[in-house]
Coordinates of N, CA and C in Angstrom, one line a residue:
X1 N 0.8 -1.2 0.0 CA 0.0 0.0 0.0 C 0.9 1.2 0.0
X2 N 0.6 2.2 -0.9 CA 1.3 3.4 -1.0 C 0.6 4.6 -0.3
X3 N 1.3 5.5 0.2 CA 0.6 6.7 0.9 C 0.4 7.8 -0.1
X4 N -0.4 8.7 0.3 CA -0.6 9.9 -0.5 C 0.1 11.1 0.2
X5 N 1.2 10.8 0.9 CA 1.9 11.7 1.7 C 3.2 12.0 1.1
X6 N 3.5 13.3 0.9 CA 4.9 13.7 0.6 C 5.6 14.1 1.8
X7 N 6.9 13.7 2.0 CA 7.7 14.1 3.1 C 8.7 15.1 2.5
X8 N 9.0 16.2 3.3 CA 10.1 17.1 3.0 C 10.9 17.3 4.2
X9 N 12.2 17.3 4.0 CA 13.2 17.5 5.1 C 14.1 18.7 4.8
X10 N 14.0 19.8 5.6 CA 15.0 20.8 5.4 C 16.2 20.4 6.2
X11 N 17.4 20.6 5.6 CA 18.6 20.2 6.3 C 19.7 21.2 6.1
X12 N 20.4 21.5 7.2 CA 21.7 22.3 7.1 C 22.7 21.6 8.0
X13 N 23.8 21.2 7.4 CA 24.9 20.5 8.1 C 24.3 19.3 8.9
X14 N 23.6 18.4 8.2 CA 23.0 17.3 8.9 C 23.7 16.0 8.7
X15 N 25.0 16.0 8.5 CA 25.7 14.8 8.1 C 25.7 13.7 9.2
X16 N 25.5 14.1 10.5 CA 25.5 13.1 11.6 C 24.1 12.4 11.7
X17 N 23.0 13.0 11.2 CA 21.7 12.4 11.4 C 20.9 12.2 10.2
X18 N 21.3 12.7 9.0 CA 20.4 12.6 7.9 C 20.2 11.2 7.4
X19 N 21.2 10.3 7.5 CA 21.0 8.9 7.1 C 19.9 8.3 7.9
X20 N 19.9 8.4 9.2 CA 18.9 7.8 10.0 C 17.5 8.4 9.7
X21 N 17.4 9.7 9.5 CA 16.2 10.3 9.2 C 15.6 9.8 7.9
X22 N 16.3 9.8 6.8 CA 15.8 9.3 5.6 C 15.5 7.8 5.7
X23 N 16.3 7.0 6.3 CA 16.0 5.6 6.4 C 14.7 5.3 7.2
X24 N 14.4 6.2 8.1 CA 13.2 6.0 8.9 C 12.0 6.3 8.1
X25 N 12.1 7.1 7.1 CA 11.0 7.3 6.1 C 10.9 6.2 5.2
X26 N 12.0 5.7 4.6 CA 12.0 4.6 3.7 C 11.5 3.3 4.3
X27 N 11.6 3.2 5.6 CA 11.2 1.9 6.2 C 9.8 2.0 6.9
X28 N 9.0 3.0 6.5 CA 7.7 3.1 7.1 C 6.8 1.9 6.7
X29 N 5.9 1.5 7.5 CA 5.0 0.4 7.2 C 4.1 0.7 6.0
X30 N 3.9 1.9 5.7 CA 3.2 2.3 4.5 C 4.3 3.0 3.5
X31 N 4.4 2.5 2.3 CA 5.4 3.0 1.4 C 5.1 4.5 1.1
X32 N 6.2 5.2 1.1 CA 6.2 6.7 0.8 C 6.9 6.8 -0.6
X33 N 6.2 7.5 -1.5 CA 6.7 7.6 -2.9 C 7.2 9.0 -3.2
X34 N 7.2 10.0 -2.3 CA 7.7 11.3 -2.5 C 8.4 11.9 -1.3
X35 N 9.8 11.8 -1.4 CA 10.6 12.3 -0.4 C 11.5 13.4 -1.0
X36 N 11.4 14.6 -0.4 CA 12.2 15.7 -0.9 C 13.1 16.2 0.3
X37 N 14.3 16.5 -0.1 CA 15.3 17.0 0.9 C 15.8 18.4 0.4
X38 N 15.6 19.4 1.2 CA 16.1 20.7 0.8 C 17.4 21.0 1.6
X39 N 18.5 20.9 0.9 CA 19.8 21.1 1.5 C 20.1 22.6 1.4
X40 N 20.1 23.2 2.6 CA 20.2 24.7 2.7 C 21.7 25.1 2.8
X41 N 22.4 24.8 1.7 CA 23.8 25.2 1.5 C 24.7 24.6 2.7
X42 N 24.5 23.3 2.9 CA 25.4 22.7 4.0 C 26.8 22.8 3.5
X43 N 27.7 22.9 4.5 CA 29.2 23.0 4.2 C 29.9 21.8 4.9
X44 N 29.1 20.7 5.2 CA 29.7 19.5 5.7 C 29.5 18.4 4.6
X45 N 29.4 17.2 4.9 CA 29.2 16.1 3.9 C 27.8 15.7 3.7
X46 N 26.9 16.6 4.0 CA 25.4 16.3 3.8 C 25.1 16.0 2.3
X47 N 25.6 16.8 1.4 CA 25.3 16.7 0.0 C 25.8 15.3 -0.5
X48 N 27.0 14.9 -0.1 CA 27.5 13.6 -0.6 C 26.6 12.5 0.0
X49 N 26.2 12.6 1.2 CA 25.3 11.5 1.8 C 24.0 11.5 1.0
X50 N 23.4 12.6 0.7 CA 22.1 12.6 0.0 C 22.2 12.0 -1.3
X51 N 23.3 12.2 -2.0 CA 23.5 11.6 -3.4 C 23.4 10.1 -3.4
X52 N 23.6 9.5 -2.3 CA 23.6 8.0 -2.2 C 22.2 7.4 -2.2
X53 N 21.2 8.3 -2.1 CA 19.8 7.8 -2.1 C 19.1 8.1 -3.4
X54 N 18.8 7.0 -4.1 CA 18.1 7.2 -5.4 C 16.6 7.5 -5.2
X55 N 16.1 7.2 -4.0 CA 14.7 7.3 -3.7 C 14.2 8.7 -3.4
X56 N 15.2 9.7 -3.2 CA 14.8 11.0 -2.8 C 15.1 12.0 -3.9
X57 N 14.4 13.1 -3.8 CA 14.7 14.3 -4.7 C 15.4 15.3 -3.8
X58 N 16.4 15.9 -4.4 CA 17.2 16.9 -3.6 C 17.1 18.2 -4.3
X59 N 16.9 19.2 -3.5 CA 17.0 20.6 -3.9 C 18.2 21.2 -3.1
X60 N 19.2 21.7 -3.8 CA 20.4 22.3 -3.2 C 20.3 23.8 -3.3
X61 N 20.1 24.5 -2.2 CA 20.1 26.0 -2.3 C 21.6 26.5 -2.5
X62 N 21.7 27.5 -3.3 CA 23.0 28.1 -3.7 C 23.6 29.0 -2.6
X63 N 22.7 29.4 -1.7 CA 23.1 30.1 -0.5 C 22.2 29.7 0.6
X64 N 22.6 29.9 1.9 CA 21.8 29.5 3.0 C 20.6 30.5 3.1
X65 N 19.4 30.0 2.9 CA 18.2 30.8 2.9 C 17.4 30.7 4.1
X66 N 17.7 29.8 5.0 CA 17.0 29.7 6.3 C 15.8 28.7 6.3
X67 N 15.4 28.3 7.5 CA 14.4 27.3 7.6 C 13.0 27.7 7.0
X68 N 12.6 28.9 7.2 CA 11.3 29.3 6.7 C 11.2 29.2 5.2
X69 N 12.3 29.6 4.5 CA 12.3 29.5 3.0 C 12.3 28.0 2.6
X70 N 13.1 27.2 3.3 CA 13.1 25.8 3.0 C 11.8 25.1 3.2
X71 N 11.1 25.5 4.3 CA 9.8 24.9 4.5 C 8.8 25.3 3.4
X72 N 8.8 26.5 3.0 CA 7.9 27.0 1.9 C 8.2 26.3 0.6
X73 N 9.5 26.1 0.3 CA 9.9 25.4 -0.9 C 9.5 23.9 -0.8
X74 N 9.6 23.3 0.3 CA 9.2 21.9 0.5 C 7.7 21.8 0.2
X75 N 6.9 22.7 0.7 CA 5.4 22.6 0.5 C 5.2 22.8 -1.0
X76 N 5.8 23.8 -1.6 CA 5.5 24.1 -3.0 C 6.0 22.9 -3.9
X77 N 7.0 22.2 -3.5 CA 7.6 21.2 -4.4 C 7.0 19.8 -4.1
X78 N 6.2 19.7 -3.1 CA 5.6 18.4 -2.8 C 4.5 18.0 -3.9
X79 N 4.4 16.7 -4.1 CA 3.5 16.2 -5.2 C 2.2 15.6 -4.7
X80 N 2.1 15.3 -3.5 CA 0.9 14.5 -3.0 C -0.1 15.4 -2.3
X81 N -1.3 14.8 -2.0 CA -2.4 15.5 -1.4 C -2.0 16.0 0.0
X82 N -1.3 15.1 0.7 CA -0.9 15.5 2.1 C 0.6 15.6 2.2
X83 N 1.0 16.5 3.1 CA 2.5 16.8 3.3 C 2.9 16.7 4.7
X84 N 4.0 16.0 4.9 CA 4.6 15.9 6.2 C 6.0 16.5 6.2
X85 N 6.4 17.1 7.3 CA 7.7 17.7 7.4 C 8.3 17.2 8.6
X86 N 9.6 16.7 8.5 CA 10.3 16.4 9.7 C 11.7 17.0 9.6
X87 N 12.3 17.2 10.7 CA 13.6 17.8 10.8 C 14.7 16.7 10.5
X88 N 15.8 17.1 10.1 CA 16.9 16.2 9.7 C 17.5 15.4 10.8
X89 N 17.1 15.7 12.1 CA 17.6 14.9 13.2 C 16.5 14.1 13.8
X90 N 15.4 13.9 13.1 CA 14.3 13.1 13.6 C 14.3 11.7 13.0
X91 N 14.1 10.7 13.8 CA 14.0 9.3 13.4 C 12.6 8.8 13.8
X92 N 11.9 8.5 12.7 CA 10.5 8.1 12.9 C 10.3 6.6 13.3
X93 N 9.3 6.3 14.1 CA 8.9 5.0 14.4 C 8.4 4.4 13.1
X94 N 8.7 3.1 12.9 CA 8.3 2.4 11.7 C 6.8 2.6 11.3
X95 N 6.0 2.7 12.4 CA 4.5 2.8 12.2 C 4.0 4.2 12.3
X96 N 4.8 5.2 12.3 CA 4.4 6.6 12.5 C 3.3 7.0 11.5
X97 N 3.5 6.8 10.3 CA 2.6 7.3 9.3 C 1.3 6.4 9.4
X98 N 1.4 5.2 9.6 CA 0.2 4.3 9.7 C -0.6 4.7 10.9
X99 N 0.0 5.1 12.0 CA -0.7 5.5 13.2 C -1.4 6.8 13.0
X100 N -0.8 7.8 12.3 CA -1.4 9.0 12.0 C -2.6 8.8 11.1
X101 N -2.5 7.9 10.1 CA -3.7 7.7 9.2 C -4.8 7.0 10.0
X102 N -4.5 6.2 11.0 CA -5.5 5.5 11.8 C -6.3 6.5 12.7
X103 N -5.6 7.5 13.2 CA -6.3 8.4 14.1 C -6.8 9.6 13.3
X104 N -6.8 9.4 12.0 CA -7.5 10.4 11.0 C -6.9 11.8 11.1
X105 N -5.6 11.9 11.3 CA -4.9 13.2 11.3 C -5.0 13.7 9.9
X106 N -4.9 12.8 8.9 CA -5.0 13.2 7.5 C -6.4 13.3 7.1
X107 N -7.0 14.5 7.2 CA -8.4 14.7 6.7 C -8.4 15.8 5.7
X108 N -9.3 15.7 4.8 CA -9.4 16.8 3.8 C -9.8 18.1 4.5
X109 N -9.1 19.1 4.2 CA -9.4 20.4 4.7 C -10.2 21.2 3.7
X110 N -11.3 21.7 4.2 CA -12.3 22.3 3.2 C -12.1 23.8 3.3

């Protein structure tokens, strides 16, 4: 079963945590088909780590534009009906998305 949820992750210098963050999305009990990472001009090894993932889309800012800009860009660039954002140092429980769907967090906003 695939979700109708896009995930976006704003990241700046997240080399220590971005692997675990992305892996926790990829291993959700409900398959996620749209993962976007906004790299906010990291000057560590974040970009090299991101390139190892064929399952994600990467937007690299040419200068550091800040968290607000990255969040807005993530929303605009997402492809699905519902959008989830997590920070680059968050590791999700395997059933996080499934639990949210069960408690009906994802409802159509009129």
